[in-house]
Short mmCIF file of C-alpha atoms in Angstrom, two decimals:
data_model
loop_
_atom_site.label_atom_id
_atom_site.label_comp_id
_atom_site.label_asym_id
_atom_site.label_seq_id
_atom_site.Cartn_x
_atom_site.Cartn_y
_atom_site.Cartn_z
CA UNK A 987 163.02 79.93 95.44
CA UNK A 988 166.48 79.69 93.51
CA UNK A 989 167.97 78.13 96.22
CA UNK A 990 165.54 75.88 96.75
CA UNK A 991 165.49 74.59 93.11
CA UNK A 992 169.40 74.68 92.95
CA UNK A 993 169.35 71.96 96.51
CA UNK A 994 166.53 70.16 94.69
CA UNK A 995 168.27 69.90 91.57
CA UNK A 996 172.01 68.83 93.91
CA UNK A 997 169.97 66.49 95.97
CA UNK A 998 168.57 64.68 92.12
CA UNK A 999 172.55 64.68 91.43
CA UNK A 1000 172.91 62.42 94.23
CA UNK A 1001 169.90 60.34 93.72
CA UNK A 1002 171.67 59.76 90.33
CA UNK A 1003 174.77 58.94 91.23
CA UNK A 1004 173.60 56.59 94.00
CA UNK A 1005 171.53 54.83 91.35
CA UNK A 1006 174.56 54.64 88.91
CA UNK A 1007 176.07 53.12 91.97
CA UNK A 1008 173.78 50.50 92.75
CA UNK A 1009 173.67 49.57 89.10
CA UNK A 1010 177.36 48.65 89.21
CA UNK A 1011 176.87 47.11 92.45
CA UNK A 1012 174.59 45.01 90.18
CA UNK A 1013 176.61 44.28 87.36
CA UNK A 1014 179.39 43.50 88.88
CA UNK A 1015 181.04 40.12 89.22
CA UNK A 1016 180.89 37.86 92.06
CA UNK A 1017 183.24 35.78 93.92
CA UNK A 1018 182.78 32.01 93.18
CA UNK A 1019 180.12 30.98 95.82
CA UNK A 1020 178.52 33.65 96.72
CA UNK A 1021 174.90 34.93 95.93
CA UNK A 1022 174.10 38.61 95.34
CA UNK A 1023 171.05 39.82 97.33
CA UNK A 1024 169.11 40.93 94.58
CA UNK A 1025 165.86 41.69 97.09
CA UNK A 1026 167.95 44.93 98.82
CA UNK A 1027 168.67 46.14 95.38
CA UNK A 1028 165.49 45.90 94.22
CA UNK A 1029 164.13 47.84 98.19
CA UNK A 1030 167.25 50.03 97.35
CA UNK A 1031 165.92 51.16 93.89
CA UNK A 1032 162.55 51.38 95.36
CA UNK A 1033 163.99 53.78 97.73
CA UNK A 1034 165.91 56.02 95.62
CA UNK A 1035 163.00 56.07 92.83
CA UNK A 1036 160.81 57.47 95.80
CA UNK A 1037 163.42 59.71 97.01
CA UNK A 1038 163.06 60.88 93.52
CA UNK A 1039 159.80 61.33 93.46
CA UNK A 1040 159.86 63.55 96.35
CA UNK A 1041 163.25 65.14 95.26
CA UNK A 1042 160.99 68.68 95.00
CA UNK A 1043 161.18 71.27 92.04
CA UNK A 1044 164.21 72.12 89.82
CA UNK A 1045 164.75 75.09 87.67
CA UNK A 1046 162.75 74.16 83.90
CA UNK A 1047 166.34 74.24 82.24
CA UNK A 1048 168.47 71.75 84.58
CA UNK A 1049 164.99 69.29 84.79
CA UNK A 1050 165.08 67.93 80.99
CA UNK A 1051 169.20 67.05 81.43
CA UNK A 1052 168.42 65.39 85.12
CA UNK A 1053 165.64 63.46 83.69
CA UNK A 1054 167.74 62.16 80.97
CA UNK A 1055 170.22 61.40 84.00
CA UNK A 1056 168.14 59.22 85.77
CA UNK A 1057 166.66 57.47 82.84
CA UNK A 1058 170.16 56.32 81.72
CA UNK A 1059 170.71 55.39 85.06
CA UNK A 1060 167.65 54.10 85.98
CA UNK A 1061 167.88 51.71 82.41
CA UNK A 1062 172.02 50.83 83.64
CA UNK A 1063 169.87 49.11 87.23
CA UNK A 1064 167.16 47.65 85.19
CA UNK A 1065 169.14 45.92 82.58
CA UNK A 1066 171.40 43.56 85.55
CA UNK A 1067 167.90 43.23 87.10
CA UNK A 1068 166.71 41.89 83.54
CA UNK A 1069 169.67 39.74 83.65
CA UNK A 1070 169.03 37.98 86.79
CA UNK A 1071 165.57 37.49 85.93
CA UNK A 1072 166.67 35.61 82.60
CA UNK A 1073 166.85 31.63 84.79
CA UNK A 1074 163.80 32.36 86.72
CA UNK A 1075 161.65 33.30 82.96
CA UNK A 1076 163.26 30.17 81.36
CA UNK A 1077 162.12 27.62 84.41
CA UNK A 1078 158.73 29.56 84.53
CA UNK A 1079 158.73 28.48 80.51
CA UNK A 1080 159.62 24.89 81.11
CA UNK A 1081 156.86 24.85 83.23
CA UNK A 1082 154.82 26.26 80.36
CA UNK A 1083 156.18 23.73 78.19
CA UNK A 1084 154.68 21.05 80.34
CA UNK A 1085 151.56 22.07 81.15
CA UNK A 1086 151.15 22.11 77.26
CA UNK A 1087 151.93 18.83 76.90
CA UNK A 1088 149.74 17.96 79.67
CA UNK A 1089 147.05 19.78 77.51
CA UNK A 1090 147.28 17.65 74.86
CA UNK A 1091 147.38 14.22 76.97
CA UNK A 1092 144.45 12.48 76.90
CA UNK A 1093 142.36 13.12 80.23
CA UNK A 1094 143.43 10.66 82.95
CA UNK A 1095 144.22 10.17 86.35
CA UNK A 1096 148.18 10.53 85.99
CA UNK A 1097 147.92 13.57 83.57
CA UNK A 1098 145.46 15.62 86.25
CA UNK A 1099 147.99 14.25 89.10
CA UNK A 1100 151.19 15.71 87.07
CA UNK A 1101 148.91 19.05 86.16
CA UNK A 1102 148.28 19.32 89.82
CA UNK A 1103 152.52 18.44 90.51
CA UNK A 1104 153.42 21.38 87.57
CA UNK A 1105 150.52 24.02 89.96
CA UNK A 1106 152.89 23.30 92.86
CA UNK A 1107 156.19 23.19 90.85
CA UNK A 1108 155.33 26.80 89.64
CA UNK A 1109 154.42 28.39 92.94
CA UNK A 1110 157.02 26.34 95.61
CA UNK A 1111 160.51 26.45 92.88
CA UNK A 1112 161.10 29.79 92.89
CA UNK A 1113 164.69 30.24 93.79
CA UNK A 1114 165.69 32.79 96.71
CA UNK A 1115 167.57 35.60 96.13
CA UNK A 1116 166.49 35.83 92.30
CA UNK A 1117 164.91 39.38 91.67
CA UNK A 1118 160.77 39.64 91.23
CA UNK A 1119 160.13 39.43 88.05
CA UNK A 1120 158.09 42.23 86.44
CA UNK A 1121 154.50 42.07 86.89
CA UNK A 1122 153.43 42.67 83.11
CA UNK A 1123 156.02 39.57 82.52
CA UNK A 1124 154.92 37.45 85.52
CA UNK A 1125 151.23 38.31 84.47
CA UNK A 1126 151.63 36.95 80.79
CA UNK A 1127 153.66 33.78 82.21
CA UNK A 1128 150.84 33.14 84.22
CA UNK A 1129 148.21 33.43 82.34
CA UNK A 1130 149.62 30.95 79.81
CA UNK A 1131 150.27 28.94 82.23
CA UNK A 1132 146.86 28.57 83.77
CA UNK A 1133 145.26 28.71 80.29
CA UNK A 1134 147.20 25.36 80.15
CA UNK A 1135 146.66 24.12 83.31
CA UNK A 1136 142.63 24.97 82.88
CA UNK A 1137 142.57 22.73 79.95
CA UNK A 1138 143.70 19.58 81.76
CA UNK A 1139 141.16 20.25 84.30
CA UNK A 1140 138.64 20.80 81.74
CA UNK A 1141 139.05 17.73 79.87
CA UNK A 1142 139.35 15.75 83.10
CA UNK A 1143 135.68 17.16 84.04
CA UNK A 1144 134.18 16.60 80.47
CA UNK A 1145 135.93 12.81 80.85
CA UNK A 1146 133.76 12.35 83.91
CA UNK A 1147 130.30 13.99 83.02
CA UNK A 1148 130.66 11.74 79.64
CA UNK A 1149 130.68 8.95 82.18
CA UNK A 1150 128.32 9.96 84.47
CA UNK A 1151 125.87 10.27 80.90
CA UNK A 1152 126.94 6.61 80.09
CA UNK A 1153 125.62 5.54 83.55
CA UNK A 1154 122.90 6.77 83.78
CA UNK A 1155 122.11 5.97 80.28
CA UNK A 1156 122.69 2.51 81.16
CA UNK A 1157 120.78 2.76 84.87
CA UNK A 1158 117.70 4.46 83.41
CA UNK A 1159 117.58 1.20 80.77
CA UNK A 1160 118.03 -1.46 83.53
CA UNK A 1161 114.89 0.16 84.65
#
């Protein structure tokens, strides 16, 4: 059982050090030009944190100073990841920003026309190679985003039932 926990605890050693690795594959500078493919480091971390996972039972003394191990490395990885994620969170705001000022415009054919032009924007501008962004971040983009968005679409229907009450307030007195 020793053995076993002392190639457990080697084989978390090397999960480490290959995360350490990818992290300054991460952080490190590019030549002018080229794009980093930040969707096989994020598979890549996937894989190691699974290998992790799976990396089997360590002795109760060596686990607390692996654990602290992986966090630091684990935090090195997210932090470049966090980094690249910084253009794709500021477009997804300008967005934002828009569809705000779409909320406020008074309901017309244009503003429900741009609203619809922003939906699209959002979904179709995502550039390639960016990583995902978190899902609690994505999530809270999103749904003040659509919050937004709703409003236009909201005001646009309110617009047109007001109408539709004005016509057939004026039909039912023709009659």
């Amino acid at each position: 059982l020793r053995k076993q926990r002392n190639e457990n605890a080697s084989g978390r050693e090397k999960i480490i050090e290959d995360l350490h690795a990818l992290a300054e594959e991460a952080a490190a500078p590019l030549p002018e030009g080229t794009l980093r493919d930040w969707i096989d480091i994020e598979k890549r971390k996937s894989g190691l944190f699974e290998l992790w996972k799976k990396g089997g039972g360590v002795a109760n003394a060596a686990w607390k100073a692996l654990d602290e191990k992986f966090d630091i490395a684990l935090k090195k990885l997210d932090g470049a990841l966090d980094a690249a994620r910084e253009p794709e969170i500021a477009r997804r705001k300008k967005l934002i920003a828009e569809a705000e000022e779409l909320a406020k415009a008074t309901p017309s054919r244009e503003v429900t026309d741009r609203a619809i032009a922003v939906q699209r924007r959002w979904a179709s501008e995502r550039p390639q190679g960016l990583p995902h962004l978190r899902r609690k971040d994505e999530q809270i983009l999103w749904d003040v985003f659509k919050k937004n968005t709703d409003a236009v679409f909201k005001a646009r229907d309110a617009e047109r039932d007001s109408m539709k009450a004005q016509f057939s307030e004026g039909m039912k007195n023709r009659y």
